[in-house]
GROMACS .gro file of C-alpha atoms in nm:
model
  310
    1UNK     CA    1  -4.259  -1.771  -0.837
    2UNK     CA    2  -3.972  -1.590  -1.012
    3UNK     CA    3  -3.876  -1.672  -1.370
    4UNK     CA    4  -3.621  -1.946  -1.297
    5UNK     CA    5  -3.640  -2.322  -1.287
    6UNK     CA    6  -3.727  -2.465  -0.948
    7UNK     CA    7  -3.407  -2.578  -0.777
    8UNK     CA    8  -3.365  -2.901  -0.584
    9UNK     CA    9  -3.157  -2.729  -0.316
   10UNK     CA   10  -3.144  -2.366  -0.208
   11UNK     CA   11  -2.841  -2.138  -0.235
   12UNK     CA   12  -2.670  -2.113   0.108
   13UNK     CA   13  -2.509  -1.781   0.020
   14UNK     CA   14  -2.842  -1.600  -0.012
   15UNK     CA   15  -2.974  -1.431   0.302
   16UNK     CA   16  -3.262  -1.677   0.339
   17UNK     CA   17  -3.046  -1.980   0.256
   18UNK     CA   18  -2.777  -1.869   0.498
   19UNK     CA   19  -3.036  -1.814   0.771
   20UNK     CA   20  -3.204  -2.151   0.714
   21UNK     CA   21  -2.890  -2.364   0.707
   22UNK     CA   22  -2.685  -2.192   0.975
   23UNK     CA   23  -2.980  -2.094   1.189
   24UNK     CA   24  -2.995  -2.465   1.270
   25UNK     CA   25  -2.789  -2.514   1.585
   26UNK     CA   26  -2.665  -2.866   1.506
   27UNK     CA   27  -2.566  -2.764   1.154
   28UNK     CA   28  -2.375  -2.462   1.277
   29UNK     CA   29  -2.186  -2.655   1.545
   30UNK     CA   30  -2.083  -2.916   1.287
   31UNK     CA   31  -1.976  -2.643   1.044
   32UNK     CA   32  -1.770  -2.456   1.306
   33UNK     CA   33  -1.594  -2.772   1.420
   34UNK     CA   34  -1.490  -2.842   1.062
   35UNK     CA   35  -1.353  -2.496   0.985
   36UNK     CA   36  -1.169  -2.467   1.320
   37UNK     CA   37  -0.989  -2.790   1.215
   38UNK     CA   38  -0.943  -2.924   1.567
   39UNK     CA   39  -0.809  -2.601   1.713
   40UNK     CA   40  -1.139  -2.553   1.894
   41UNK     CA   41  -1.403  -2.814   1.975
   42UNK     CA   42  -1.745  -2.653   1.996
   43UNK     CA   43  -1.987  -2.828   2.230
   44UNK     CA   44  -2.273  -2.578   2.242
   45UNK     CA   45  -2.369  -2.231   2.126
   46UNK     CA   46  -2.627  -1.959   2.181
   47UNK     CA   47  -2.759  -1.722   1.917
   48UNK     CA   48  -2.744  -1.379   2.075
   49UNK     CA   49  -2.933  -1.206   1.795
   50UNK     CA   50  -3.022  -1.428   1.499
   51UNK     CA   51  -3.205  -1.161   1.304
   52UNK     CA   52  -2.952  -0.882   1.339
   53UNK     CA   53  -2.898  -0.696   1.015
   54UNK     CA   54  -2.578  -0.522   0.909
   55UNK     CA   55  -2.522  -0.149   0.891
   56UNK     CA   56  -2.724   0.062   0.646
   57UNK     CA   57  -2.478   0.016   0.360
   58UNK     CA   58  -2.511  -0.362   0.401
   59UNK     CA   59  -2.885  -0.382   0.434
   60UNK     CA   60  -3.008  -0.735   0.378
   61UNK     CA   61  -2.696  -0.903   0.514
   62UNK     CA   62  -2.780  -1.148   0.793
   63UNK     CA   63  -2.530  -1.165   1.078
   64UNK     CA   64  -2.517  -1.442   1.338
   65UNK     CA   65  -2.388  -1.315   1.671
   66UNK     CA   66  -2.293  -1.621   1.876
   67UNK     CA   67  -2.173  -1.712   2.222
   68UNK     CA   68  -1.996  -2.045   2.177
   69UNK     CA   69  -1.902  -2.299   2.443
   70UNK     CA   70  -1.589  -2.503   2.374
   71UNK     CA   71  -1.465  -2.829   2.526
   72UNK     CA   72  -1.239  -2.651   2.778
   73UNK     CA   73  -1.544  -2.489   2.937
   74UNK     CA   74  -1.457  -2.144   2.805
   75UNK     CA   75  -1.687  -1.920   2.605
   76UNK     CA   76  -1.585  -1.745   2.286
   77UNK     CA   77  -1.775  -1.499   2.069
   78UNK     CA   78  -1.823  -1.562   1.698
   79UNK     CA   79  -1.976  -1.332   1.441
   80UNK     CA   80  -2.065  -1.510   1.118
   81UNK     CA   81  -2.198  -1.353   0.800
   82UNK     CA   82  -2.188  -1.326   0.425
   83UNK     CA   83  -2.028  -1.006   0.308
   84UNK     CA   84  -2.009  -0.747   0.032
   85UNK     CA   85  -1.681  -0.658  -0.134
   86UNK     CA   86  -1.644  -0.292  -0.034
   87UNK     CA   87  -1.370  -0.234   0.225
   88UNK     CA   88  -1.398  -0.598   0.336
   89UNK     CA   89  -1.098  -0.613   0.569
   90UNK     CA   90  -1.159  -0.273   0.726
   91UNK     CA   91  -1.526  -0.346   0.795
   92UNK     CA   92  -1.455  -0.686   0.951
   93UNK     CA   93  -1.185  -0.532   1.170
   94UNK     CA   94  -1.428  -0.262   1.279
   95UNK     CA   95  -1.708  -0.508   1.365
   96UNK     CA   96  -1.477  -0.743   1.555
   97UNK     CA   97  -1.321  -0.455   1.749
   98UNK     CA   98  -1.665  -0.326   1.838
   99UNK     CA   99  -1.763  -0.667   1.978
  100UNK     CA  100  -1.459  -0.658   2.206
  101UNK     CA  101  -1.530  -0.300   2.307
  102UNK     CA  102  -1.892  -0.387   2.391
  103UNK     CA  103  -1.778  -0.654   2.639
  104UNK     CA  104  -1.603  -0.394   2.853
  105UNK     CA  105  -1.780  -0.272   3.168
  106UNK     CA  106  -1.879   0.094   3.184
  107UNK     CA  107  -1.664   0.153   3.489
  108UNK     CA  108  -1.407  -0.008   3.719
  109UNK     CA  109  -1.177  -0.112   3.434
  110UNK     CA  110  -0.896  -0.182   3.679
  111UNK     CA  111  -1.094  -0.454   3.856
  112UNK     CA  112  -1.202  -0.596   3.520
  113UNK     CA  113  -0.840  -0.633   3.413
  114UNK     CA  114  -0.923  -0.639   3.041
  115UNK     CA  115  -1.045  -0.997   3.061
  116UNK     CA  116  -1.174  -0.993   2.705
  117UNK     CA  117  -1.315  -1.308   2.545
  118UNK     CA  118  -1.174  -1.462   2.229
  119UNK     CA  119  -1.352  -1.316   1.927
  120UNK     CA  120  -1.366  -1.468   1.579
  121UNK     CA  121  -1.523  -1.334   1.262
  122UNK     CA  122  -1.627  -1.586   0.998
  123UNK     CA  123  -1.713  -1.458   0.651
  124UNK     CA  124  -1.859  -1.636   0.349
  125UNK     CA  125  -1.720  -1.449   0.047
  126UNK     CA  126  -1.936  -1.524  -0.254
  127UNK     CA  127  -1.849  -1.404  -0.602
  128UNK     CA  128  -1.547  -1.182  -0.534
  129UNK     CA  129  -1.180  -1.215  -0.448
  130UNK     CA  130  -0.990  -1.132  -0.132
  131UNK     CA  131  -0.835  -0.784  -0.170
  132UNK     CA  132  -0.462  -0.830  -0.216
  133UNK     CA  133  -0.488  -1.209  -0.212
  134UNK     CA  134  -0.384  -1.470  -0.465
  135UNK     CA  135  -0.625  -1.674  -0.675
  136UNK     CA  136  -0.513  -2.015  -0.544
  137UNK     CA  137  -0.605  -1.978  -0.174
  138UNK     CA  138  -0.969  -2.030  -0.078
  139UNK     CA  139  -0.944  -2.069   0.301
  140UNK     CA  140  -0.798  -1.782   0.504
  141UNK     CA  141  -0.745  -1.843   0.877
  142UNK     CA  142  -0.590  -1.526   1.018
  143UNK     CA  143  -0.479  -1.407   1.362
  144UNK     CA  144  -0.229  -1.158   1.503
  145UNK     CA  145   0.129  -1.272   1.442
  146UNK     CA  146   0.484  -1.140   1.419
  147UNK     CA  147   0.546  -0.998   1.074
  148UNK     CA  148   0.892  -1.154   1.024
  149UNK     CA  149   0.873  -1.494   1.191
  150UNK     CA  150   0.502  -1.564   1.151
  151UNK     CA  151   0.492  -1.671   1.517
  152UNK     CA  152   0.148  -1.622   1.671
  153UNK     CA  153   0.132  -1.310   1.888
  154UNK     CA  154  -0.233  -1.339   1.994
  155UNK     CA  155  -0.466  -1.609   1.871
  156UNK     CA  156  -0.787  -1.494   2.034
  157UNK     CA  157  -0.867  -1.229   1.773
  158UNK     CA  158  -0.921  -1.417   1.450
  159UNK     CA  159  -1.072  -1.385   1.105
  160UNK     CA  160  -1.174  -1.683   0.893
  161UNK     CA  161  -1.264  -1.610   0.532
  162UNK     CA  162  -1.413  -1.867   0.295
  163UNK     CA  163  -1.329  -1.736  -0.054
  164UNK     CA  164  -1.572  -1.949  -0.253
  165UNK     CA  165  -1.478  -1.808  -0.594
  166UNK     CA  166  -1.130  -1.961  -0.563
  167UNK     CA  167  -1.255  -2.313  -0.487
  168UNK     CA  168  -1.254  -2.496  -0.822
  169UNK     CA  169  -1.215  -2.860  -0.718
  170UNK     CA  170  -1.443  -3.119  -0.870
  171UNK     CA  171  -1.617  -3.380  -0.656
  172UNK     CA  172  -1.340  -3.630  -0.740
  173UNK     CA  173  -1.072  -3.382  -0.624
  174UNK     CA  174  -1.223  -3.313  -0.279
  175UNK     CA  175  -0.969  -3.417  -0.015
  176UNK     CA  176  -1.108  -3.359   0.336
  177UNK     CA  177  -1.402  -3.231   0.542
  178UNK     CA  178  -1.306  -2.869   0.480
  179UNK     CA  179  -1.311  -2.927   0.105
  180UNK     CA  180  -1.654  -3.087   0.142
  181UNK     CA  181  -1.783  -2.771   0.311
  182UNK     CA  182  -1.651  -2.558   0.025
  183UNK     CA  183  -1.792  -2.795  -0.238
  184UNK     CA  184  -2.131  -2.784  -0.068
  185UNK     CA  185  -2.143  -2.405  -0.033
  186UNK     CA  186  -2.021  -2.346  -0.389
  187UNK     CA  187  -2.238  -2.605  -0.568
  188UNK     CA  188  -2.542  -2.683  -0.353
  189UNK     CA  189  -2.788  -2.470  -0.552
  190UNK     CA  190  -2.700  -2.646  -0.880
  191UNK     CA  191  -2.691  -3.005  -0.752
  192UNK     CA  192  -2.976  -3.248  -0.817
  193UNK     CA  193  -2.885  -3.511  -0.557
  194UNK     CA  194  -2.671  -3.547  -0.246
  195UNK     CA  195  -2.310  -3.604  -0.362
  196UNK     CA  196  -2.168  -3.946  -0.281
  197UNK     CA  197  -1.876  -3.791  -0.089
  198UNK     CA  198  -2.124  -3.623   0.147
  199UNK     CA  199  -2.323  -3.929   0.243
  200UNK     CA  200  -2.266  -3.872   0.614
  201UNK     CA  201  -2.497  -3.758   0.893
  202UNK     CA  202  -2.336  -3.414   0.905
  203UNK     CA  203  -2.393  -3.329   0.539
  204UNK     CA  204  -2.721  -3.517   0.505
  205UNK     CA  205  -2.867  -3.276   0.760
  206UNK     CA  206  -2.751  -2.976   0.558
  207UNK     CA  207  -2.905  -3.107   0.237
  208UNK     CA  208  -3.231  -3.205   0.407
  209UNK     CA  209  -3.275  -2.851   0.534
  210UNK     CA  210  -3.174  -2.713   0.194
  211UNK     CA  211  -3.449  -2.900   0.007
  212UNK     CA  212  -3.653  -2.639  -0.182
  213UNK     CA  213  -3.953  -2.871  -0.202
  214UNK     CA  214  -3.966  -2.893   0.179
  215UNK     CA  215  -4.002  -2.517   0.219
  216UNK     CA  216  -4.347  -2.380   0.288
  217UNK     CA  217  -4.502  -2.157   0.022
  218UNK     CA  218  -4.415  -1.853   0.231
  219UNK     CA  219  -4.056  -1.974   0.276
  220UNK     CA  220  -4.025  -2.036  -0.097
  221UNK     CA  221  -4.144  -1.683  -0.168
  222UNK     CA  222  -3.896  -1.536   0.082
  223UNK     CA  223  -3.617  -1.745  -0.067
  224UNK     CA  224  -3.706  -1.640  -0.423
  225UNK     CA  225  -3.694  -1.274  -0.320
  226UNK     CA  226  -3.361  -1.334  -0.148
  227UNK     CA  227  -3.223  -1.506  -0.459
  228UNK     CA  228  -3.333  -1.219  -0.682
  229UNK     CA  229  -3.166  -0.974  -0.444
  230UNK     CA  230  -2.844  -1.172  -0.479
  231UNK     CA  231  -2.870  -1.172  -0.860
  232UNK     CA  232  -2.932  -0.797  -0.860
  233UNK     CA  233  -2.630  -0.739  -0.635
  234UNK     CA  234  -2.413  -0.954  -0.861
  235UNK     CA  235  -2.531  -0.761  -1.168
  236UNK     CA  236  -2.443  -0.431  -0.999
  237UNK     CA  237  -2.103  -0.566  -0.894
  238UNK     CA  238  -2.026  -0.691  -1.246
  239UNK     CA  239  -2.132  -0.355  -1.391
  240UNK     CA  240  -1.911  -0.168  -1.144
  241UNK     CA  241  -1.618  -0.400  -1.217
  242UNK     CA  242  -1.671  -0.335  -1.588
  243UNK     CA  243  -1.666   0.041  -1.531
  244UNK     CA  244  -1.353   0.012  -1.317
  245UNK     CA  245  -1.183  -0.193  -1.589
  246UNK     CA  246  -1.279   0.063  -1.854
  247UNK     CA  247  -1.151   0.346  -1.631
  248UNK     CA  248  -0.822   0.163  -1.578
  249UNK     CA  249  -0.783   0.107  -1.953
  250UNK     CA  250  -0.863   0.474  -2.016
  251UNK     CA  251  -0.597   0.578  -1.763
  252UNK     CA  252  -0.341   0.354  -1.933
  253UNK     CA  253  -0.425   0.498  -2.275
  254UNK     CA  254  -0.409   0.854  -2.140
  255UNK     CA  255  -0.072   0.787  -1.981
  256UNK     CA  256   0.056   0.632  -2.303
  257UNK     CA  257  -0.069   0.931  -2.507
  258UNK     CA  258   0.090   1.169  -2.257
  259UNK     CA  259   0.428   0.994  -2.287
  260UNK     CA  260   0.409   0.999  -2.667
  261UNK     CA  261   0.318   1.369  -2.669
  262UNK     CA  262   0.601   1.443  -2.429
  263UNK     CA  263   0.849   1.252  -2.644
  264UNK     CA  264   0.727   1.431  -2.957
  265UNK     CA  265   0.750   1.765  -2.780
  266UNK     CA  266   1.105   1.693  -2.669
  267UNK     CA  267   1.200   1.588  -3.023
  268UNK     CA  268   1.047   1.904  -3.169
  269UNK     CA  269   1.220   2.119  -2.911
  270UNK     CA  270   1.553   1.952  -2.976
  271UNK     CA  271   1.517   1.995  -3.353
  272UNK     CA  272   1.428   2.362  -3.315
  273UNK     CA  273   1.723   2.420  -3.089
  274UNK     CA  274   1.963   2.256  -3.333
  275UNK     CA  275   1.822   2.464  -3.621
  276UNK     CA  276   1.870   2.789  -3.428
  277UNK     CA  277   2.224   2.687  -3.343
  278UNK     CA  278   2.294   2.617  -3.713
  279UNK     CA  279   2.165   2.965  -3.803
  280UNK     CA  280   2.393   3.128  -3.545
  281UNK     CA  281   2.691   2.934  -3.682
  282UNK     CA  282   2.598   3.024  -4.042
  283UNK     CA  283   2.584   3.396  -3.952
  284UNK     CA  284   2.933   3.383  -3.802
  285UNK     CA  285   3.069   3.201  -4.108
  286UNK     CA  286   2.898   3.455  -4.339
  287UNK     CA  287   3.053   3.748  -4.144
  288UNK     CA  288   3.390   3.575  -4.185
  289UNK     CA  289   3.334   3.584  -4.563
  290UNK     CA  290   3.317   3.209  -4.624
  291UNK     CA  291   3.148   3.099  -4.949
  292UNK     CA  292   2.780   3.023  -4.920
  293UNK     CA  293   2.829   2.668  -5.054
  294UNK     CA  294   3.081   2.586  -4.776
  295UNK     CA  295   2.853   2.737  -4.508
  296UNK     CA  296   2.563   2.522  -4.633
  297UNK     CA  297   2.780   2.213  -4.626
  298UNK     CA  298   2.905   2.287  -4.273
  299UNK     CA  299   2.571   2.378  -4.112
  300UNK     CA  300   2.318   2.168  -4.304
  301UNK     CA  301   2.118   2.476  -4.399
  302UNK     CA  302   2.007   2.541  -4.755
  303UNK     CA  303   2.178   2.801  -4.974
  304UNK     CA  304   1.849   2.991  -4.988
  305UNK     CA  305   1.830   3.009  -4.606
  306UNK     CA  306   2.192   3.131  -4.580
  307UNK     CA  307   2.148   3.400  -4.845
  308UNK     CA  308   1.855   3.544  -4.651
  309UNK     CA  309   2.054   3.569  -4.325
  310UNK     CA  310   2.159   3.917  -4.220
   0.00000   0.00000   0.00000
């Protein structure tokens, strides 16, 4: 056992917690129906590859690759995962595009007619912010739309991001089923009992599966390792963010110093130019035979400086 107090419930954002809670078919269907908010009604699903792991740079990230049946009889493809911060949007776009590309036949594209399925990517973002986003939005439901009007151009290529770090509502502030999902994902590992607002069959099932005491010894060990991996990743991320902040501050200071030096250089250059101009004027006045005292008064040079001019 690792050096931490035994939790009542596991952390759903760890690899093992994510796998245990969303590897349960009933749980996942209930979860998907909540986050699609009535736009899709999922009736069944098939895990195409429940143990698939991300690319090398994301080793340890569990990805659920799903074929989902909806109430209209159609099938859609969903990829669901937790994710690291690096190039988040670009990586999700790449993975989703690859899923679409993989559905294409090797030949006879004309007969196929580009009958691509709807593809959705669902990402649990734990501990970091959406690049370019604001700090008040925690649920991002994105599809292709017209830039100016916002009118949907194509809905069947979507990205749903759950930005857990931005969800700060207390239990008393939770408003709907979607909020309950966020509250559960954000707080489950620190709760001691099932929250009153989640005393329904849907959430009871989640919390029953999340009970640490109900894990086998082997499962507890795997979870502990997974939790440590998450802590290590968070420590690395915080360290990197600290370095980036220091680098940004250093850049600001360097820019400030550069501007000051430039201003000082301009001031020195201006002063030198004015002094040289005064010397030229003093020489002309001296050649004209004006008294040294008047030349000093007119140019600002000292009598000593003027007497030395030749």
